[in-house]
XYZ file of C-alpha atoms in Angstrom:
652
model
C 35.358 93.797 108.326
C 33.333 90.970 105.389
C 35.600 88.490 104.807
C 36.005 88.924 101.889
C 36.535 93.132 101.955
C 39.615 92.286 104.286
C 41.684 90.647 101.431
C 41.456 93.920 100.063
C 43.781 97.513 100.173
C 43.155 99.771 103.093
C 44.135 103.034 100.890
C 44.585 101.755 97.171
C 46.349 104.842 94.901
C 47.366 104.096 91.024
C 50.077 103.350 91.347
C 49.641 100.413 93.293
C 46.114 99.346 91.355
C 49.163 99.228 87.951
C 52.271 97.305 89.598
C 49.116 94.677 91.364
C 48.255 94.313 87.006
C 52.409 93.998 86.544
C 52.716 91.375 88.968
C 49.832 89.800 87.279
C 50.576 89.285 84.271
C 54.358 88.506 85.627
C 53.328 85.223 87.109
C 50.896 84.310 84.342
C 54.046 84.589 81.848
C 56.358 82.982 83.541
C 53.605 79.900 84.345
C 52.338 79.754 80.841
C 56.454 79.800 79.641
C 57.040 76.673 81.504
C 54.467 75.200 80.179
C 54.825 76.154 76.804
C 58.784 74.332 76.835
C 56.995 71.740 79.264
C 59.739 72.220 82.390
C 57.331 71.515 85.233
C 59.478 68.190 85.491
C 62.619 69.061 85.488
C 61.441 72.389 87.698
C 59.827 69.764 90.461
C 63.537 67.459 89.394
C 66.223 69.416 89.350
C 65.591 72.884 91.327
C 62.102 72.173 94.233
C 63.301 69.176 95.475
C 66.702 69.428 95.411
C 69.343 69.758 98.207
C 72.190 70.481 96.909
C 73.898 73.166 98.611
C 74.848 74.113 95.222
C 71.374 74.815 93.445
C 70.163 76.539 96.856
C 73.203 78.637 96.636
C 71.911 79.625 92.866
C 68.215 79.679 94.041
C 69.354 82.016 96.945
C 70.327 84.110 94.639
C 68.442 84.802 92.439
C 65.819 85.049 94.929
C 67.938 88.182 96.410
C 68.472 89.692 92.606
C 64.210 89.600 92.765
C 64.246 90.679 95.864
C 66.726 93.833 95.089
C 64.847 94.874 91.997
C 61.857 95.268 94.502
C 63.293 96.763 97.143
C 65.005 98.807 94.508
C 61.763 100.453 92.887
C 61.013 101.321 96.340
C 64.315 103.538 96.869
C 62.871 105.137 93.338
C 60.446 105.752 94.685
C 61.526 106.734 97.626
C 63.711 109.260 96.093
C 61.549 110.284 93.197
C 58.757 112.021 96.561
C 61.551 114.022 97.942
C 63.039 114.973 94.845
C 61.467 118.555 94.867
C 59.425 120.133 97.598
C 55.869 119.210 98.409
C 55.108 116.130 96.411
C 52.544 114.524 96.241
C 53.611 111.935 93.778
C 52.959 109.545 96.743
C 50.233 110.391 100.268
C 51.646 109.767 103.419
C 50.903 106.219 103.967
C 51.616 105.541 100.730
C 55.147 106.319 101.568
C 55.005 105.262 105.139
C 54.529 101.996 103.485
C 57.474 102.308 101.729
C 60.576 103.261 103.754
C 58.937 100.451 105.747
C 59.077 97.030 102.698
C 61.692 99.014 101.661
C 63.928 98.143 104.940
C 62.619 95.445 105.826
C 62.940 93.309 101.880
C 66.373 94.380 101.105
C 67.835 93.730 104.730
C 66.477 90.276 105.061
C 64.973 89.255 101.860
C 67.978 90.904 99.271
C 71.035 90.463 101.117
C 71.098 87.627 104.258
C 69.897 85.404 101.344
C 72.593 86.829 98.901
C 75.187 85.763 101.834
C 73.375 82.741 102.504
C 73.616 82.036 98.297
C 77.628 82.797 98.325
C 77.371 80.919 101.460
C 76.048 77.686 100.011
C 77.287 77.602 97.389
C 81.331 78.079 98.245
C 82.414 76.445 102.052
C 81.594 73.559 101.140
C 83.346 73.549 98.598
C 86.021 75.417 100.058
C 86.376 73.087 102.911
C 86.520 70.225 100.879
C 83.466 68.752 101.597
C 81.035 67.288 99.505
C 77.796 68.642 100.849
C 76.438 70.601 104.315
C 76.286 68.410 107.103
C 72.683 68.566 106.469
C 71.532 68.971 103.058
C 67.827 68.568 104.085
C 67.416 70.968 106.672
C 69.144 72.961 104.073
C 66.315 72.853 101.565
C 64.000 73.355 104.312
C 66.363 76.425 105.427
C 66.083 78.014 101.927
C 61.624 77.304 101.243
C 61.464 78.871 104.246
C 63.290 82.506 103.520
C 61.271 81.890 100.342
C 57.956 81.250 101.909
C 58.466 83.090 104.775
C 60.080 86.661 102.317
C 56.375 85.390 98.814
C 54.111 85.724 102.552
C 54.810 89.398 103.485
C 55.226 90.585 99.379
C 51.599 89.423 98.953
C 51.108 92.099 101.574
C 51.223 94.818 98.446
C 48.146 93.540 96.568
C 46.064 91.074 99.521
C 45.175 93.262 102.848
C 47.946 96.790 102.434
C 51.742 96.389 103.465
C 53.063 96.872 106.957
C 53.719 100.737 107.754
C 55.558 101.130 110.908
C 58.413 101.143 109.784
C 61.271 98.381 109.283
C 62.141 97.781 113.051
C 57.917 97.954 114.244
C 58.331 99.982 116.972
C 55.424 99.529 119.371
C 53.119 101.427 119.815
C 53.285 102.235 116.589
C 52.856 98.568 115.274
C 49.598 97.846 117.930
C 46.246 97.487 116.698
C 45.342 100.593 118.227
C 48.600 102.832 115.371
C 48.071 99.828 112.195
C 44.816 98.047 112.318
C 45.059 96.983 109.032
C 46.952 93.548 108.076
C 50.099 94.615 107.389
C 51.593 94.270 110.463
C 50.692 91.055 111.400
C 52.609 89.825 107.239
C 56.035 91.696 109.003
C 55.516 89.446 112.936
C 54.564 86.422 110.552
C 56.344 86.263 107.211
C 59.838 87.245 108.645
C 59.067 84.465 111.633
C 58.941 82.440 108.654
C 61.857 83.644 106.809
C 63.592 83.894 110.438
C 63.142 79.713 111.363
C 64.722 78.678 108.423
C 67.502 80.926 109.057
C 67.837 79.925 112.042
C 68.307 76.355 111.030
C 70.938 77.531 107.842
C 72.767 79.334 111.318
C 72.672 75.798 112.731
C 73.546 73.982 110.257
C 77.081 75.506 108.460
C 78.266 75.600 112.224
C 78.174 71.896 111.859
C 79.132 71.350 109.075
C 82.757 73.501 109.078
C 83.714 72.201 112.067
C 82.503 68.424 111.561
C 83.710 68.424 107.842
C 86.461 69.969 106.907
C 89.603 67.460 104.849
C 92.277 66.002 105.821
C 94.888 68.987 107.268
C 92.566 71.845 107.336
C 92.561 73.026 110.821
C 90.389 75.787 112.461
C 93.487 78.123 111.505
C 93.925 76.977 107.984
C 90.444 77.599 107.272
C 89.922 79.632 104.324
C 88.915 83.527 105.124
C 85.493 83.007 103.472
C 85.038 80.370 105.996
C 86.219 82.144 108.761
C 83.683 84.562 108.256
C 80.654 81.991 107.529
C 81.926 80.314 111.153
C 81.707 83.173 113.314
C 77.918 84.500 111.622
C 76.384 81.429 112.207
C 77.120 81.926 115.682
C 75.804 85.222 115.741
C 73.164 83.816 113.530
C 72.454 80.578 117.082
C 72.860 83.553 119.532
C 70.537 86.335 117.807
C 67.851 84.789 115.822
C 65.851 83.520 118.635
C 65.362 86.651 120.207
C 64.303 87.301 117.182
C 61.649 84.684 117.204
C 60.789 84.797 120.356
C 59.858 88.924 120.152
C 57.533 87.741 117.001
C 56.127 85.353 118.999
C 55.002 87.999 121.799
C 54.627 90.586 118.974
C 52.152 88.642 117.023
C 50.613 87.196 120.476
C 49.653 91.616 120.523
C 48.295 90.980 117.835
C 45.926 88.440 116.943
C 44.922 87.474 120.960
C 45.064 91.121 122.224
C 47.934 89.844 124.735
C 49.215 93.428 125.970
C 53.395 92.441 125.957
C 53.964 95.819 124.820
C 51.236 97.790 124.648
C 51.895 101.624 126.855
C 49.229 99.945 129.259
C 47.329 97.068 131.598
C 51.503 96.247 132.103
C 53.278 96.205 129.312
C 56.390 97.712 127.941
C 56.623 99.689 124.724
C 60.103 99.508 125.330
C 60.898 95.890 125.867
C 60.183 95.323 121.676
C 62.425 98.291 120.915
C 65.500 96.436 123.232
C 64.130 92.704 121.984
C 64.287 93.948 118.696
C 68.081 95.903 118.918
C 69.307 92.728 121.020
C 68.752 91.090 117.430
C 68.849 93.867 114.789
C 72.339 95.176 116.130
C 74.798 91.163 115.542
C 71.764 91.511 112.388
C 74.718 94.335 110.827
C 77.045 91.804 111.665
C 75.858 88.835 110.243
C 75.906 90.565 106.568
C 78.781 92.588 106.593
C 81.323 89.723 108.289
C 80.922 87.491 105.473
C 81.380 90.646 103.002
C 84.784 91.099 105.029
C 84.826 87.482 104.094
C 84.961 88.034 100.665
C 86.971 90.245 100.647
C 89.425 88.517 101.882
C 89.193 85.876 99.332
C 89.140 88.486 95.731
C 91.920 91.182 96.844
C 94.199 87.699 97.880
C 93.417 86.977 94.162
C 94.293 89.812 92.504
C 97.302 91.768 94.299
C 98.600 88.281 93.358
C 100.036 88.345 97.169
C 98.458 86.109 100.065
C 96.627 87.687 102.389
C 98.281 89.873 105.804
C 97.623 89.607 108.702
C 95.631 86.575 108.872
C 95.499 86.214 112.547
C 94.915 89.390 113.526
C 92.194 89.015 110.127
C 90.518 86.011 112.657
C 91.166 88.042 115.983
C 89.250 90.870 114.388
C 86.419 88.770 113.151
C 85.634 86.847 116.819
C 85.925 90.237 118.690
C 83.664 92.144 116.512
C 81.430 89.570 117.157
C 81.174 89.185 120.773
C 80.802 93.660 120.527
C 78.057 93.320 118.643
C 75.845 92.135 121.399
C 76.799 94.981 122.539
C 76.189 97.763 121.671
C 72.088 97.951 121.442
C 71.407 100.820 123.231
C 72.292 102.890 121.325
C 69.917 103.550 119.572
C 68.391 104.322 122.252
C 70.732 107.161 122.459
C 68.486 109.915 123.307
C 65.287 108.173 124.796
C 65.516 109.033 128.288
C 68.621 107.111 129.807
C 70.583 107.714 132.240
C 74.132 109.702 131.347
C 76.206 106.800 132.536
C 74.184 104.674 130.839
C 74.990 106.389 127.497
C 78.532 106.789 128.287
C 78.933 103.155 128.730
C 77.555 101.788 125.645
C 79.353 105.040 123.594
C 82.400 103.568 124.217
C 81.304 99.831 123.324
C 79.997 101.586 120.045
C 83.404 103.380 119.539
C 85.909 100.322 120.047
C 84.607 98.274 117.593
C 85.663 100.705 114.651
C 89.601 99.253 116.433
C 89.075 96.401 115.015
C 87.082 97.243 111.750
C 90.028 99.584 111.036
C 93.080 96.019 111.853
C 90.369 94.165 108.996
C 91.176 97.319 106.144
C 94.610 98.234 107.167
C 95.371 94.704 106.612
C 93.081 94.709 102.863
C 95.893 97.564 102.369
C 98.790 95.715 103.203
C 97.415 92.861 100.834
C 97.575 95.247 98.141
C 100.775 97.282 99.029
C 103.909 96.179 96.187
C 101.144 93.346 94.316
C 100.885 93.284 90.884
C 96.810 95.240 90.691
C 94.754 93.674 87.859
C 91.681 95.502 87.914
C 88.539 93.458 87.658
C 85.584 93.961 87.925
C 85.554 92.267 91.783
C 88.778 93.762 92.363
C 87.080 97.355 91.403
C 84.434 96.492 94.365
C 86.774 96.205 96.051
C 88.774 98.419 96.050
C 86.030 100.968 95.806
C 84.807 99.484 99.022
C 87.439 100.748 101.249
C 87.529 104.995 101.149
C 83.318 104.779 100.395
C 83.048 102.114 103.756
C 85.242 103.955 106.234
C 83.071 107.399 105.940
C 80.518 105.352 107.258
C 82.573 103.752 110.006
C 83.584 107.836 110.868
C 79.639 108.602 110.981
C 79.112 106.015 112.077
C 81.344 106.510 115.655
C 80.476 110.823 115.640
C 76.559 108.964 116.136
C 78.112 107.105 118.450
C 79.196 110.201 120.527
C 76.126 110.109 122.927
C 75.350 114.138 123.007
C 76.107 114.274 119.522
C 73.996 111.849 118.848
C 70.723 114.519 119.469
C 71.761 116.326 116.837
C 71.819 113.494 114.087
C 69.016 111.191 115.843
C 66.068 110.734 113.544
C 67.812 112.877 110.568
C 68.547 111.754 107.161
C 72.594 112.192 108.480
C 71.523 108.928 109.815
C 70.004 106.973 107.272
C 72.988 108.273 105.078
C 75.454 106.604 107.300
C 73.666 103.396 107.685
C 74.072 103.507 103.676
C 77.070 104.091 103.314
C 77.925 101.485 105.540
C 75.535 98.469 103.946
C 76.311 99.420 100.475
C 79.939 100.083 100.406
C 80.361 97.258 102.806
C 77.426 94.101 101.309
C 76.246 94.863 98.012
C 79.457 95.817 96.679
C 81.053 92.089 98.836
C 77.823 90.107 97.613
C 78.096 91.934 93.297
C 81.652 91.944 93.782
C 81.697 88.190 94.334
C 78.847 87.024 92.136
C 80.710 87.666 89.721
C 83.923 86.314 90.815
C 82.354 83.226 91.884
C 80.008 83.690 88.504
C 81.963 81.243 86.168
C 82.545 78.393 89.408
C 78.513 78.624 89.238
C 77.804 78.257 85.696
C 80.536 77.635 84.118
C 81.428 81.240 81.795
C 81.918 84.074 82.704
C 79.965 87.975 82.780
C 81.802 89.672 80.307
C 84.005 92.028 82.251
C 82.675 95.359 80.074
C 79.744 96.048 81.031
C 80.518 95.091 84.503
C 82.572 97.712 84.976
C 79.819 100.367 83.217
C 78.028 98.665 86.031
C 80.331 100.047 89.374
C 80.473 102.952 87.987
C 76.941 103.863 87.549
C 76.725 102.344 90.895
C 79.415 104.011 92.830
C 78.716 106.846 91.124
C 74.875 107.496 92.250
C 76.208 106.359 95.859
C 78.034 109.534 96.295
C 75.070 111.292 94.611
C 72.864 109.888 96.532
C 73.903 109.327 100.131
C 76.450 112.798 100.622
C 73.785 114.964 100.056
C 72.124 113.093 102.939
C 74.790 114.146 105.237
C 74.017 118.127 104.799
C 70.351 117.989 104.880
C 70.231 115.957 108.572
C 72.873 117.817 109.511
C 70.463 121.271 108.535
C 67.508 119.188 110.021
C 65.530 117.500 107.515
C 63.936 114.492 109.370
C 63.990 110.985 107.553
C 61.030 109.132 107.945
C 58.954 111.923 106.229
C 57.158 112.511 103.015
C 57.688 115.694 102.083
C 59.088 119.172 102.826
C 58.438 123.250 102.486
C 60.412 125.148 99.868
C 61.075 127.279 102.666
C 63.734 124.891 104.265
C 66.630 124.907 101.146
C 66.431 120.955 101.097
C 64.937 120.935 97.862
C 68.152 120.797 95.467
C 70.118 118.122 97.300
C 67.076 116.369 97.755
C 67.097 116.692 93.697
C 70.888 115.682 93.589
C 69.928 111.987 95.667
C 66.887 111.452 92.861
C 70.084 111.872 90.185
C 71.973 109.419 92.316
C 69.032 107.323 92.669
C 68.894 107.024 89.018
C 72.380 106.651 88.757
C 72.128 102.960 91.107
C 69.206 102.083 89.192
C 70.714 102.395 85.618
C 73.607 100.513 87.731
C 70.971 97.617 88.389
C 69.949 97.751 84.824
C 73.051 97.042 83.069
C 73.629 94.241 86.167
C 71.105 92.352 84.575
C 72.170 93.218 80.580
C 75.857 91.826 81.382
C 73.946 87.872 82.372
C 71.862 88.191 80.534
C 74.637 89.273 76.959
C 76.822 86.124 79.045
C 75.131 84.258 78.509
C 74.486 84.814 74.793
C 77.346 85.349 74.421
C 80.480 84.768 76.579
C 82.996 81.649 75.323
C 81.685 78.034 77.019
C 85.240 76.266 76.746
C 87.613 78.609 77.985
C 87.428 79.538 80.452
C 89.443 76.312 82.530
C 88.468 74.882 86.373
C 90.933 78.413 87.632
C 89.610 81.312 85.285
C 90.825 83.861 87.767
C 94.653 81.905 88.861
C 93.507 81.973 92.992
C 94.369 80.509 95.716
C 91.839 78.784 97.745
C 90.219 74.991 97.345
C 87.100 75.443 96.078
C 88.749 76.377 92.732
C 90.627 72.882 92.249
C 87.406 71.860 90.984
C 85.383 71.104 87.582
C 83.255 74.794 86.407
C 81.146 73.981 86.514
C 81.508 71.648 90.202
C 79.948 67.712 90.072
C 77.203 66.824 92.118
C 79.879 65.124 94.291
C 82.103 68.358 94.589
C 85.253 66.458 94.540
C 86.031 63.346 92.895
C 88.485 62.334 96.059
C 88.809 64.462 98.918
C 92.011 66.815 99.143
C 95.048 66.788 101.013
C 95.471 70.127 102.527
C 98.744 71.396 104.002
C 98.504 74.285 104.051
C 95.607 78.024 104.568
C 96.689 77.713 100.227
C 97.043 74.496 99.980
C 95.855 75.031 96.091
C 98.267 78.005 95.592
C 100.715 75.536 97.562
C 99.355 73.295 94.394
C 99.994 74.779 92.001
C 103.410 76.273 92.397
C 104.742 74.245 95.550
C 103.783 70.526 94.017
C 102.163 69.995 97.203
C 99.762 66.170 95.416
C 96.030 68.387 96.981
C 94.402 65.016 95.293
C 95.236 61.109 97.163
C 94.800 58.230 96.442
C 92.355 56.395 93.508
C 88.489 56.545 93.793
C 86.194 55.471 95.363
C 82.102 55.014 95.038
C 80.671 58.668 96.386
C 77.752 58.793 98.743
C 74.607 61.739 98.454
C 72.058 61.703 99.830
C 68.440 62.005 97.506
C 66.512 64.757 96.550
C 63.269 65.620 98.808
C 60.199 67.147 97.993
C 58.678 67.085 101.621
C 61.405 70.434 101.756
C 59.298 72.460 99.209
C 55.692 71.051 100.505
C 56.447 71.735 103.827
C 56.835 74.881 102.842
C 54.205 75.199 101.424
C 51.990 73.701 104.220
C 54.008 77.068 106.264
C 52.755 79.673 103.426
C 49.459 79.094 104.134
C 49.489 78.480 107.630
C 50.605 81.599 108.248
C 48.938 83.409 105.572
C 45.843 81.908 107.202
C 47.387 84.190 110.751
C 47.717 86.717 109.316
C 44.015 87.669 108.799
C 42.584 85.756 112.051
C 40.676 82.844 109.291
C 41.852 79.581 112.461
C 39.966 77.001 110.668
C 42.716 77.226 107.760
C 45.500 77.673 109.939
C 44.712 74.759 112.532
C 44.837 72.693 109.278
C 48.351 74.004 108.186
C 49.509 72.645 111.890
C 48.568 69.822 111.403
C 49.666 69.960 108.135
C 53.316 70.968 109.016
C 52.935 68.301 111.604
C 52.251 65.513 110.003
C 55.201 66.870 107.131
C 57.781 66.206 111.107
C 56.385 62.281 111.516
C 56.784 61.661 107.627
C 60.190 62.471 108.372
C 60.263 60.720 111.208
C 59.427 57.617 109.540
C 60.718 57.853 106.529
C 64.137 55.430 105.506
C 66.299 57.049 102.839
C 69.385 55.756 102.901
C 70.835 58.410 100.241
C 72.693 56.642 96.906
C 76.257 56.019 95.509
C 77.951 57.203 92.498
C 79.906 54.617 91.553
C 83.365 54.711 89.983
C 82.271 54.457 86.614
C 80.174 57.877 86.942
C 82.901 59.889 88.414
C 85.195 58.683 85.886
C 82.525 59.254 83.057
C 82.228 63.286 84.439
C 85.975 63.540 85.130
C 86.730 62.495 80.902
C 83.635 64.939 79.854
C 85.352 68.145 82.068
C 88.905 67.289 79.549
C 91.222 65.517 82.430
C 90.754 62.892 85.384
C 92.307 64.916 88.681
C 94.273 67.462 86.966
C 96.156 68.897 90.446
C 96.929 65.077 91.417
């Protein structure tokens, strides 16, 4: 194959060509817009080089929203393809690529950054810290995630997308069955993003253990911070497994090693095991922070403290440990001995117990509470019944004998989405609305937000509940069409209508943001618009660079509530100069080099890969010899900033 022909899409279609044009035009408009408004310097100094955890959190948030729409378009196309029997909208190859990229984008490049966004923005504020433990490492983590995501996404227009499913099982992902570079993008793009995520886990574990405000013991931490701590530990144990698996898979594809082949001593099931040793804890990396977010929202809008704090913490720790003992339930139908299936059936079902405890605790928190039906609370209330249905169907799948009927059918697709969408998407959308004033200083429009919630909830039920029926009737997943005689047509059409409702809801969410930017008042929000209970609401909206002018003193699990209603003195002492880290362009530059290095590996352009590798080591060496002591914010500057917010130490 010639040099340039390797960059061509192997199976082009009018849909792909039109998408290429749309992407090209969008990028061009962005460049022209930034140039026209002379924002390049602002972009570089304010965002590309920032090490502020709040701005990094916002960049994660923007990335997640972009990927939500990228993955959402894939989802609508899949439902449109299956809406009627014998549909010709997509061919089989294009459908394979779409369901493969949809899974990766939604799990790794939408849900993960959404969780990272909220961890970045909220956790340091909740524990009364000025920043994370390693600010520059935090910036590298984000940019590596971003470059990994971009590398994966350009497969759509350069060389071809991966087509072996989001789990990329071998030998399907090997060179024999996936001869074009799509799976190379998968292996290397996820690897780069995964290194960033692993760094984030280390960073937040250190931050939470070492940087809590005076008086905040582990059992006085807010529940979201607890969930971030547990999640960080899972990341540290799970992601190295993925890293090793991806290295081995990359070597199989680029250097013809035989780790996952079916011949020459290779073992394709080894990939499946390594993938799910990471993959199942990954579900809890997503869901546990979501549980933490619901645990912040529900007490605030019930005007009651969280019921069963200790049992919530214990159940979270239990789930995190057990998440590593369930992966084999993905192989019930792959010829394991009956006793192995029995053991993993039991471990899988047992994990429902701590999850059930959390649901009852949320219900007891709302019991006799004075509930305010705001947008965040609607998402939280909607989550409970929908997630419970997903959990019950998970127990059905955990029965190994019954799994022979459900496995690889649309029933499984319905179950998985029934867990992830209410459990994660509802959480991040609710929390996004909840923390919006803290991020940007104004509220999102409640009326449009409620419309978006109802469209999403109704659309979700229409889209996924019919799949339980078609799955039980035998409709296989990953099949791009079916005949009319199967009778699957009407229910698949309902699913398509549901997907359309969900698409409308996401458009409404964007419109809410646009409308609120244009029309929301900027001066009536206050620092605590929801009458919340935890420490992040004790500082200003939007949050100043140093987070807190004076480090708060913690006396209980709801120290901010105590400060408002029980006379606790939250801020003691006088202003002192504050040490903060300097911005740096090295994380961004280094991640760009990682991108070039990864792109060169995808296409086996070895000279460029070597140059990229040298560039990465040069950046690391530069940091080793760099002298950077940060900077101080003077007392005068602090007083001036506090005065701009209309009050100095209002909780003192």
